[in-house]
Amino acid sequence: MATQYKNLINGKMVDNGKWLDVINPANEQIIGQVPDCGQAELDAAVAAARAAFPKWRATPIDERRAAILKISAAIKENHDELFRLLTSEQGKPHAQAAGEISGAAAIAAAQSTLSLDDEINEDSDKRLSRTRRVPVGVVGGIVPWNFPVMMALQKIVPAMLSGCTIVLKPSPYTPLATLRIMELIADIVPAGVVNVITGGDDLGPMITAHPDIDKITFTGSTATGKRIMETASKDLKRITLELGGNDASIVLPDADVKSVAEKLFWASFTNAGQICVAAKRIYIHEDIYDELSAAIAEFAKSVKVGDGAEQGTAVGPIQNKAQYDRVIELVQDAKDNGYKFLVGGDHDPNIPGYFMPITILDNPPEDARIVAEEQFGPVMPLMKFSTTQEAISRANNSIYGLAGSVWTSDAEQGVAVAEQLETGTVWVNEFLHLSPFAPFGGHKQSGFGVEYGKEGLSEFTYPQVITVAK
Ligand code: NAD
């Protein structure tokens, strides 16, 4: 029988006797089961979080920090077990899974150093006016399947630090490593402060609609984000939405082809392209297009796609069947329209697992679905441009505004282009780096609010102004 992973509710690991299967996307075998929860379990988790809130809010911040550091240490101590479990449920290669586990522990520790100090608005003969940040209460956290551990911690840590309590729901595709971490920390965190429950498609909407949850922090698709915003409007819940992206990379004519080729490849294909901030449209200046596209294609041929648990694998499977089918559909659309493939395009439907070969398209038109839509898979279109302004306007011609990158030998010129991109994050000559101290969030339909940094932390609070007459 597959290992059963329980939920954390009110400090105890529990189940309700109903189970959901979790499969390994590399071979479609069942690797674990998690509780299939509904309204009753959600009510219990929210009640526990509500009951724990007054005491946790009143706990000195240094004690809250210490609890976060203990969580970080527990993750570090169990690093090897956790990254293997993460690969088996998510599909990413061992090295990338290890990076997610150690990254989550490190970011939790770093974030725990943040604080929101009181601000003095007026200190005059007449009055003292001060703004303090007050925790909002019970937070509902909803997490996707591409970075399940990182995203869970990204929500749990600021909630705890700010003095909130949380009920978190992992994706039903990738709940195992998160629940294993909950088992490790169940005795470290006071009962009710952190609760994690699992369930099927109905559970997310129940969280969003729950009358005793004060704020939703969500990472996932733009379509789901819109549904959450709609439901949250019923009782004006606070919301933070980290949504989809269709990030553009702009390669200027002075970029060094050799060094950029490999970096652009990984900007696009890390985690099999399933990263919100992956490079999803690459615009290359016409002077270097042929040379750079050939170099990227050549490098792609050296990269092994396979089971993330096998040595040498650098790109794993797509995480789930629905996403696999969607990527196949986009590739088929490119074939039907006669677009040219530099590499890949043909998956083998007869092997187990959701494997798509590395696929690179040669200058498809701007309105091709593979360009206009977020692929979220190991598929990348390369496009040619003539002038920098043209590249900027094509990059900005998107409903999304999450991130982007600029590649050049002249950093100053890179910054000048970066400042014209309509996105929350822009990298010049690097990619995917996020800082726990800098706000991360999307413009346009990529999001609402931010995570990380003081700004991200403050979204778990509301400002209260206290004015005392003298
Ligand atoms: P998804 O929106 O399908 O699911 C995300 C989570 O929401 C899951 O836990 C799911 O069970 C839950 N959910 C589904 N429907 C819901 C509803 N109606 N109400 C409440 N919860 C609901 O997203 P996904 O497919 O898991 O993740 C991929 C998407 O996430 C991509 O678009 C990607 O760009 C985006 N993403 C964004 C960021 C970011 O920080 N901006 C980070 C990672 C992923």
PDB file of C-alpha atoms and ligand atoms in Angstrom, residues 142-147 151 154 169-173 199-201 203-208 218-225 227-228 241-245 274-277 280 320 323 374 376 400 402 440 442 446 451, ligand 1:
ATOM      1  CA  ILE A 142      -3.361  28.162  -1.712  1.00  0.00           C
ATOM      2  CA  VAL A 143      -0.347  26.741  -3.513  1.00  0.00           C
ATOM      3  CA  PRO A 144       0.401  25.352  -7.027  1.00  0.00           C
ATOM      4  CA  TRP A 145       2.356  22.270  -8.117  1.00  0.00           C
ATOM      5  CA  ASN A 146       5.492  23.706  -9.703  1.00  0.00           C
ATOM      6  CA  PHE A 147       7.395  24.729  -6.533  1.00  0.00           C
ATOM      7  CA  MET A 151       5.509  28.302  -2.252  1.00  0.00           C
ATOM      8  CA  GLN A 154       6.569  31.572   1.124  1.00  0.00           C
ATOM      9  CA  LYS A 169      -3.832  23.952   0.941  1.00  0.00           C
ATOM     10  CA  PRO A 170      -1.183  22.333  -1.267  1.00  0.00           C
ATOM     11  CA  SER A 171      -1.982  21.352  -4.861  1.00  0.00           C
ATOM     12  CA  PRO A 172      -3.550  17.861  -4.922  1.00  0.00           C
ATOM     13  CA  TYR A 173      -0.784  16.935  -7.401  1.00  0.00           C
ATOM     14  CA  GLY A 199      -8.421  17.836  -0.881  1.00  0.00           C
ATOM     15  CA  GLY A 200      -9.703  17.822  -4.422  1.00  0.00           C
ATOM     16  CA  ASP A 201     -11.044  20.537  -6.702  1.00  0.00           C
ATOM     17  CA  LEU A 203     -11.474  22.554  -1.392  1.00  0.00           C
ATOM     18  CA  GLY A 204      -9.862  25.719  -2.865  1.00  0.00           C
ATOM     19  CA  PRO A 205     -13.208  27.449  -3.491  1.00  0.00           C
ATOM     20  CA  MET A 206     -14.338  26.486   0.043  1.00  0.00           C
ATOM     21  CA  ILE A 207     -11.261  28.217   1.484  1.00  0.00           C
ATOM     22  CA  THR A 208     -11.853  31.332  -0.583  1.00  0.00           C
ATOM     23  CA  PHE A 218      -2.702  32.513  -3.641  1.00  0.00           C
ATOM     24  CA  THR A 219      -0.130  31.383  -6.179  1.00  0.00           C
ATOM     25  CA  GLY A 220      -1.400  29.777  -9.364  1.00  0.00           C
ATOM     26  CA  SER A 221      -2.965  30.509 -12.708  1.00  0.00           C
ATOM     27  CA  THR A 222      -4.534  33.800 -13.750  1.00  0.00           C
ATOM     28  CA  ALA A 223      -7.847  32.041 -14.454  1.00  0.00           C
ATOM     29  CA  THR A 224      -8.045  30.729 -10.869  1.00  0.00           C
ATOM     30  CA  GLY A 225      -6.832  34.070  -9.505  1.00  0.00           C
ATOM     31  CA  ARG A 227     -12.223  33.298  -9.549  1.00  0.00           C
ATOM     32  CA  ILE A 228     -10.625  33.876  -6.165  1.00  0.00           C
ATOM     33  CA  LEU A 241      -2.466  36.886  -6.051  1.00  0.00           C
ATOM     34  CA  GLU A 242       0.753  35.622  -7.662  1.00  0.00           C
ATOM     35  CA  LEU A 243      -0.415  34.521 -11.111  1.00  0.00           C
ATOM     36  CA  GLY A 244       0.748  33.488 -14.544  1.00  0.00           C
ATOM     37  CA  GLY A 245       3.334  35.102 -16.783  1.00  0.00           C
ATOM     38  CA  GLN A 274       7.126  25.109 -15.366  1.00  0.00           C
ATOM     39  CA  ILE A 275       8.140  28.348 -13.667  1.00  0.00           C
ATOM     40  CA  CYS A 276       5.979  31.449 -13.536  1.00  0.00           C
ATOM     41  CA  VAL A 277       9.059  33.582 -14.303  1.00  0.00           C
ATOM     42  CA  LYS A 280       8.647  32.023 -22.390  1.00  0.00           C
ATOM     43  CA  ASN A 320       0.542  16.332 -14.496  1.00  0.00           C
ATOM     44  CA  GLN A 323      -0.686  20.250 -18.221  1.00  0.00           C
ATOM     45  CA  GLU A 374       1.876  30.864 -21.339  1.00  0.00           C
ATOM     46  CA  PHE A 376       4.340  26.258 -18.868  1.00  0.00           C
ATOM     47  CA  TYR A 400       0.767  39.445 -18.399  1.00  0.00           C
ATOM     48  CA  LEU A 402       5.296  39.205 -14.302  1.00  0.00           C
ATOM     49  CA  PHE A 440       8.029  40.085  -5.928  1.00  0.00           C
ATOM     50  CA  GLY A 442       3.106  40.869 -11.131  1.00  0.00           C
ATOM     51  CA  SER A 446       0.058  38.525 -13.475  1.00  0.00           C
ATOM     52  CA  GLU A 451       5.274  38.608  -1.698  1.00  0.00           C
TER      53      GLU A 451
HETATM   54  P1  NAD B   1      -4.019  26.491 -10.608  1.00  0.00           P
HETATM   55  O1  NAD B   1      -4.557  27.872 -10.602  1.00  0.00           O
HETATM   56  O2  NAD B   1      -4.699  25.477 -11.449  1.00  0.00           O
HETATM   57  O3  NAD B   1      -3.990  25.876  -9.144  1.00  0.00           O
HETATM   58  C1  NAD B   1      -3.306  26.516  -8.075  1.00  0.00           C
HETATM   59  C2  NAD B   1      -3.954  26.108  -6.769  1.00  0.00           C
HETATM   60  O4  NAD B   1      -5.293  26.621  -6.735  1.00  0.00           O
HETATM   61  C3  NAD B   1      -4.073  24.599  -6.553  1.00  0.00           C
HETATM   62  O5  NAD B   1      -3.828  24.334  -5.181  1.00  0.00           O
HETATM   63  C4  NAD B   1      -5.532  24.325  -6.915  1.00  0.00           C
HETATM   64  O6  NAD B   1      -6.042  23.175  -6.280  1.00  0.00           O
HETATM   65  C5  NAD B   1      -6.223  25.575  -6.407  1.00  0.00           C
HETATM   66  N1  NAD B   1      -7.485  25.927  -7.055  1.00  0.00           N
HETATM   67  C6  NAD B   1      -7.952  25.529  -8.266  1.00  0.00           C
HETATM   68  N2  NAD B   1      -9.145  26.107  -8.514  1.00  0.00           N
HETATM   69  C7  NAD B   1      -9.450  26.884  -7.443  1.00  0.00           C
HETATM   70  C8  NAD B   1     -10.537  27.765  -7.128  1.00  0.00           C
HETATM   71  N3  NAD B   1     -11.556  27.947  -7.966  1.00  0.00           N
HETATM   72  N4  NAD B   1     -10.493  28.424  -5.952  1.00  0.00           N
HETATM   73  C9  NAD B   1      -9.456  28.287  -5.107  1.00  0.00           C
HETATM   74  N5  NAD B   1      -8.394  27.459  -5.361  1.00  0.00           N
HETATM   75  C10 NAD B   1      -8.393  26.779  -6.511  1.00  0.00           C
HETATM   76  O7  NAD B   1      -2.486  26.662 -10.995  1.00  0.00           O
HETATM   77  P2  NAD B   1      -1.426  25.501 -11.253  1.00  0.00           P
HETATM   78  O8  NAD B   1      -1.762  24.872 -12.574  1.00  0.00           O
HETATM   79  O9  NAD B   1      -1.313  24.656 -10.029  1.00  0.00           O
HETATM   80  O10 NAD B   1      -0.064  26.339 -11.370  1.00  0.00           O
HETATM   81  C11 NAD B   1       0.420  26.831 -12.584  1.00  0.00           C
HETATM   82  C12 NAD B   1       0.143  28.326 -12.713  1.00  0.00           C
HETATM   83  O11 NAD B   1       0.646  29.006 -11.566  1.00  0.00           O
HETATM   84  C13 NAD B   1       0.858  28.964 -13.888  1.00  0.00           C
HETATM   85  O12 NAD B   1      -0.013  29.866 -14.534  1.00  0.00           O
HETATM   86  C14 NAD B   1       2.003  29.736 -13.256  1.00  0.00           C
HETATM   87  O13 NAD B   1       2.496  30.815 -14.011  1.00  0.00           O
HETATM   88  C15 NAD B   1       1.395  30.150 -11.966  1.00  0.00           C
HETATM   89  N6  NAD B   1       2.430  30.449 -10.979  1.00  0.00           N
HETATM   90  C16 NAD B   1       2.619  31.751 -10.600  1.00  0.00           C
HETATM   91  C17 NAD B   1       3.621  32.070  -9.706  1.00  0.00           C
HETATM   92  C18 NAD B   1       3.859  33.487  -9.264  1.00  0.00           C
HETATM   93  O14 NAD B   1       4.528  33.676  -8.251  1.00  0.00           O
HETATM   94  N7  NAD B   1       3.353  34.490  -9.950  1.00  0.00           N
HETATM   95  C19 NAD B   1       4.424  31.064  -9.178  1.00  0.00           C
HETATM   96  C20 NAD B   1       4.197  29.757  -9.578  1.00  0.00           C
HETATM   97  C21 NAD B   1       3.191  29.459 -10.479  1.00  0.00           C
END
